[in-house]
PDB file of C-alpha atoms in Angstrom:
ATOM      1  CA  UNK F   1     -27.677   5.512  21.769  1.00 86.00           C
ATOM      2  CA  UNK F   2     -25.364   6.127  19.346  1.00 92.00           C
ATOM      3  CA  UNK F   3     -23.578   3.237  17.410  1.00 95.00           C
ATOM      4  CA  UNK F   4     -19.826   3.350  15.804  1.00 97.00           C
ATOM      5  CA  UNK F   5     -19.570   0.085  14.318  1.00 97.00           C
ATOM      6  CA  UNK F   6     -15.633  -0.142  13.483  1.00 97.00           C
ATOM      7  CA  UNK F   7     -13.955  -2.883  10.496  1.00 96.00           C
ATOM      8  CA  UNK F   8     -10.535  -3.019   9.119  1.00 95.00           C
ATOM      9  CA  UNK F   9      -7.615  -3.888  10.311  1.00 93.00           C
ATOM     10  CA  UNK F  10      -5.719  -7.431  11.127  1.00 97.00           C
ATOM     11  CA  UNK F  11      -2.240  -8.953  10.161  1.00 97.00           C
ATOM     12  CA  UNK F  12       0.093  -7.390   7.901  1.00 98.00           C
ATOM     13  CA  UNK F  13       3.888  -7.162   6.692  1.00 98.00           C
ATOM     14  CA  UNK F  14       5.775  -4.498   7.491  1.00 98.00           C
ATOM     15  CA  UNK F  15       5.514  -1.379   4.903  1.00 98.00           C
ATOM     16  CA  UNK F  16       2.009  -2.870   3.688  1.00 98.00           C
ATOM     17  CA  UNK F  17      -1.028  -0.878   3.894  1.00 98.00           C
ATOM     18  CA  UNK F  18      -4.637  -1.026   5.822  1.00 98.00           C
ATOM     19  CA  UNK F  19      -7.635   0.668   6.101  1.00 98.00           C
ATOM     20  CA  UNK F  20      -9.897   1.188   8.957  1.00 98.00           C
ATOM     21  CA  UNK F  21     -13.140   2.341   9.403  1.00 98.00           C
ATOM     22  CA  UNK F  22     -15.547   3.575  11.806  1.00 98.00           C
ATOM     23  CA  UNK F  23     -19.447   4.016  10.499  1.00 98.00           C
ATOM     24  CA  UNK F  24     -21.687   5.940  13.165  1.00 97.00           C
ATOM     25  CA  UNK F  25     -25.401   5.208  13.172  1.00 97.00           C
ATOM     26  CA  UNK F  26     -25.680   9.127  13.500  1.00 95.00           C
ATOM     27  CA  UNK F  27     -24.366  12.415  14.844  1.00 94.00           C
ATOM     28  CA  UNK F  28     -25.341  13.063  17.992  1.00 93.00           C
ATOM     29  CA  UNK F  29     -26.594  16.558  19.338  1.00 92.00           C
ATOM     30  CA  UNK F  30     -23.645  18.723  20.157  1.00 91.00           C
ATOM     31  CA  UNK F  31     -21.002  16.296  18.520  1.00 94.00           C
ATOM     32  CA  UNK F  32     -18.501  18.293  16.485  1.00 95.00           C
ATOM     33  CA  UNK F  33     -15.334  15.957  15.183  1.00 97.00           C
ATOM     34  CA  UNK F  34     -14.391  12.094  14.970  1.00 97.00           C
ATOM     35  CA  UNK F  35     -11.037  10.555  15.942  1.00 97.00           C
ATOM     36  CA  UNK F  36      -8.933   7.766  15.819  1.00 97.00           C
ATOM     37  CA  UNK F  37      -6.964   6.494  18.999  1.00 97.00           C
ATOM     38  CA  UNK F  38      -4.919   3.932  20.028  1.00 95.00           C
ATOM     39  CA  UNK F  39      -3.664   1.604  22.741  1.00 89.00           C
ATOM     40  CA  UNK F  40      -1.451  -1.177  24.108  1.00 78.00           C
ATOM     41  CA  UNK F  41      -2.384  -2.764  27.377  1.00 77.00           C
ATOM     42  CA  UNK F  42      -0.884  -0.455  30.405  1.00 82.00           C
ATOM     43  CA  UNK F  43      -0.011   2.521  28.103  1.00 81.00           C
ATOM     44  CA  UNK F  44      -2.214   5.541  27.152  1.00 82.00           C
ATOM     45  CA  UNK F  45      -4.320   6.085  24.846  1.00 88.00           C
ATOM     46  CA  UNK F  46      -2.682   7.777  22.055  1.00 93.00           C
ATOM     47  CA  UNK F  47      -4.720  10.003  19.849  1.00 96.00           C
ATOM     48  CA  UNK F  48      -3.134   9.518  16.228  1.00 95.00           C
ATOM     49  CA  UNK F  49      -6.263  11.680  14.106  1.00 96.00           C
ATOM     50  CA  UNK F  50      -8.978  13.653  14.104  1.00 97.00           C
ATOM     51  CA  UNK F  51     -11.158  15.262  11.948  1.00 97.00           C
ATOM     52  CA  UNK F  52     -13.802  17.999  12.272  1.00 96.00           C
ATOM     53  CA  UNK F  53     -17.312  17.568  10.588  1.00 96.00           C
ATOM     54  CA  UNK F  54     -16.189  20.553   7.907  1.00 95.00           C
ATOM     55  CA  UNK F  55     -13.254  18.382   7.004  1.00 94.00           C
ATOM     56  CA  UNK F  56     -10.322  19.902   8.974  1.00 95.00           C
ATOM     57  CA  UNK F  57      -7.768  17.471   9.938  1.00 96.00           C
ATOM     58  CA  UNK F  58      -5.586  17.043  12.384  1.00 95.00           C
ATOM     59  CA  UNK F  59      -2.801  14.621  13.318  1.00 94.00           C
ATOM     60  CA  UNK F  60      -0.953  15.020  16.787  1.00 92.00           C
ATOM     61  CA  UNK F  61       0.974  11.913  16.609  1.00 91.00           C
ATOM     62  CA  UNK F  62       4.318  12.617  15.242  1.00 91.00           C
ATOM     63  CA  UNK F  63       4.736   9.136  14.632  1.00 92.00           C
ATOM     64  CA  UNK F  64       1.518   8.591  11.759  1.00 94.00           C
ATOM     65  CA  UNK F  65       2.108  11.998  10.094  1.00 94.00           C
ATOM     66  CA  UNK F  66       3.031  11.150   6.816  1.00 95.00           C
ATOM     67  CA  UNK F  67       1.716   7.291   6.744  1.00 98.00           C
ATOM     68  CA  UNK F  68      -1.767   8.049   8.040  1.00 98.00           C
ATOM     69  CA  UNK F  69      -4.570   9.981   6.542  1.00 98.00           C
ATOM     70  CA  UNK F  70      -8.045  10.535   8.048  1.00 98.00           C
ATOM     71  CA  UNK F  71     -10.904  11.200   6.169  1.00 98.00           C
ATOM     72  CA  UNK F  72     -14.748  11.577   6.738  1.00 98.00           C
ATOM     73  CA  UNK F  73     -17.302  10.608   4.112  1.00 97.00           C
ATOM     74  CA  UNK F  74     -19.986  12.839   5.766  1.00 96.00           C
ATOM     75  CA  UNK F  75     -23.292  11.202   3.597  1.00 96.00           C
ATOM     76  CA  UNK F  76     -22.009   7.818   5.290  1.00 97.00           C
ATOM     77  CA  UNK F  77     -21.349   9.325   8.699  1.00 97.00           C
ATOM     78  CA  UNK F  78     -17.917   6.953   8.063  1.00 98.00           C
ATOM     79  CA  UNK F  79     -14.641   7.844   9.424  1.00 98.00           C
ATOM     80  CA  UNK F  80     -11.608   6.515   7.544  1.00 98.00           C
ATOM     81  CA  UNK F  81      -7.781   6.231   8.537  1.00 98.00           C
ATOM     82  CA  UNK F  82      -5.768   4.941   5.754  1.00 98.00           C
ATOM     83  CA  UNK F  83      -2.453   3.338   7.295  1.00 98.00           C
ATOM     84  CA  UNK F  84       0.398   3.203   4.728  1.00 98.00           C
ATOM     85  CA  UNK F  85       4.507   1.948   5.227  1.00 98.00           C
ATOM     86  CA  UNK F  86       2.901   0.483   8.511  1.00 98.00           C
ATOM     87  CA  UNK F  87       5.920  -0.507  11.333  1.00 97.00           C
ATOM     88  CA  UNK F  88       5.592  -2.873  13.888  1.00 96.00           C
ATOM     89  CA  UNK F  89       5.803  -0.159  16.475  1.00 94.00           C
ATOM     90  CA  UNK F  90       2.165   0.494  15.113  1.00 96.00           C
ATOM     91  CA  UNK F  91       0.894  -2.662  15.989  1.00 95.00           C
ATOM     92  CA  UNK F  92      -1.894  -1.417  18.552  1.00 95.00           C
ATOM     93  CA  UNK F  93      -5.852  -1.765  19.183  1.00 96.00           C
ATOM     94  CA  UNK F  94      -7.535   1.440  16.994  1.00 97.00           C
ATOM     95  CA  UNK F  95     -10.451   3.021  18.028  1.00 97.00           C
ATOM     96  CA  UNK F  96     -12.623   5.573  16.796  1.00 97.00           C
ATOM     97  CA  UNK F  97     -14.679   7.830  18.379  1.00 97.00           C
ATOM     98  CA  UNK F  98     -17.005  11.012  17.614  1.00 97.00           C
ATOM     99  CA  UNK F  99     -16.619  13.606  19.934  1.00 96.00           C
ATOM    100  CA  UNK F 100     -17.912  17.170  20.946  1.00 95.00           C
ATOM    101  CA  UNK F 101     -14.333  18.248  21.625  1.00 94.00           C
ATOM    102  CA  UNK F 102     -11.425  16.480  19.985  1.00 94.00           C
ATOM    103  CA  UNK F 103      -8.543  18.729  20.527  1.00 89.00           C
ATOM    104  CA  UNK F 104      -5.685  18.374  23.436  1.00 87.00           C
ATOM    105  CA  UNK F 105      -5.545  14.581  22.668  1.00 86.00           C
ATOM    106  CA  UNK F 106      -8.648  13.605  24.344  1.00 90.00           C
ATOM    107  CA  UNK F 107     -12.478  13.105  22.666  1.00 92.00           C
ATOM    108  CA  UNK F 108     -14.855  14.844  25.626  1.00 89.00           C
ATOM    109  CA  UNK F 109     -18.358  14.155  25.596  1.00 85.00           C
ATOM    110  CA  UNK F 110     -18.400  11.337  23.225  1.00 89.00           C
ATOM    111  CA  UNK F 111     -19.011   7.877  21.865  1.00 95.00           C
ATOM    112  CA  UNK F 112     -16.638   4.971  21.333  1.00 95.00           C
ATOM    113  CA  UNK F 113     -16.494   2.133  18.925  1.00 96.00           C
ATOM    114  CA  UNK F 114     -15.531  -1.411  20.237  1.00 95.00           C
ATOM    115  CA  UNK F 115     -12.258  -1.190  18.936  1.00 95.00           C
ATOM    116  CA  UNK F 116      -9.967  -3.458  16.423  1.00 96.00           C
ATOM    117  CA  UNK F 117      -6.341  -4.822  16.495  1.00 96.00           C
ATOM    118  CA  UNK F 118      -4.264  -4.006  14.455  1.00 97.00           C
ATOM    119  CA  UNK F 119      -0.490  -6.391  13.875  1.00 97.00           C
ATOM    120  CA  UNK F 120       2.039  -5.105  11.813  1.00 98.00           C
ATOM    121  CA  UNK F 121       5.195  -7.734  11.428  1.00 97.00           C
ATOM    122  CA  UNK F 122       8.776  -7.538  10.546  1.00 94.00           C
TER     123      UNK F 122
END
């Protein structure tokens, strides 16, 4: 069973910086991309990134575009996001996944990692 094991994150002022990450104890069989969601209690989950295994990058959340940058260190099987001019609108729990299919806002046929808050104050 494949492991993401996420770190990053916590408490920080508005228009500081923070960077997640997401390390995978492998690629599973038929897995093509790795993403980053997120999600306050009784909303959806919002996928902010994603990021195919050749390095194409995506980012359908108009609000991160800009302030947010994925990236995939491949030898590590580690997923980055690096969060810059955070707002408190982006305080949220992050999590990454890996994913056969990543686009449309969903990861199908994937793994999840556990997840980690995020708090951005004003």
């Amino acid at each position: 069973q494949v492991q993401l094991a996420q770190s990053g994150g916590g408490s920080v002022e508005a228009g500081g910086s923070l960077r997640l990450s997401c390390a995978a104890s492998e690629y599973p069989a038929n897995t093509n991309c790795m993403a980053w969601f997120r999600q306050t209690p009784g909303t959806r989950n919002e996928q902010i990134a994603y990021i195919t295994f050749d390095g194409s990058a995506t980012y359908p959340a108009d609000s991160v575009r800009g302030r947010f940058t994925i990236s995939l260190d491949n030898a590590n099987k580690t997923l980055y996001l690096q969060m810059n001019d955070l707002k408190p609108e982006d305080t949220n729990m992050y999590s990454c996944a890996i994913c056969r299919f990543c686009n449309g806002g969903f990861c199908r046929g994937g793994y999840w990692g556990h997840g980690t808050q995020v708090t951005v104050s004003s």
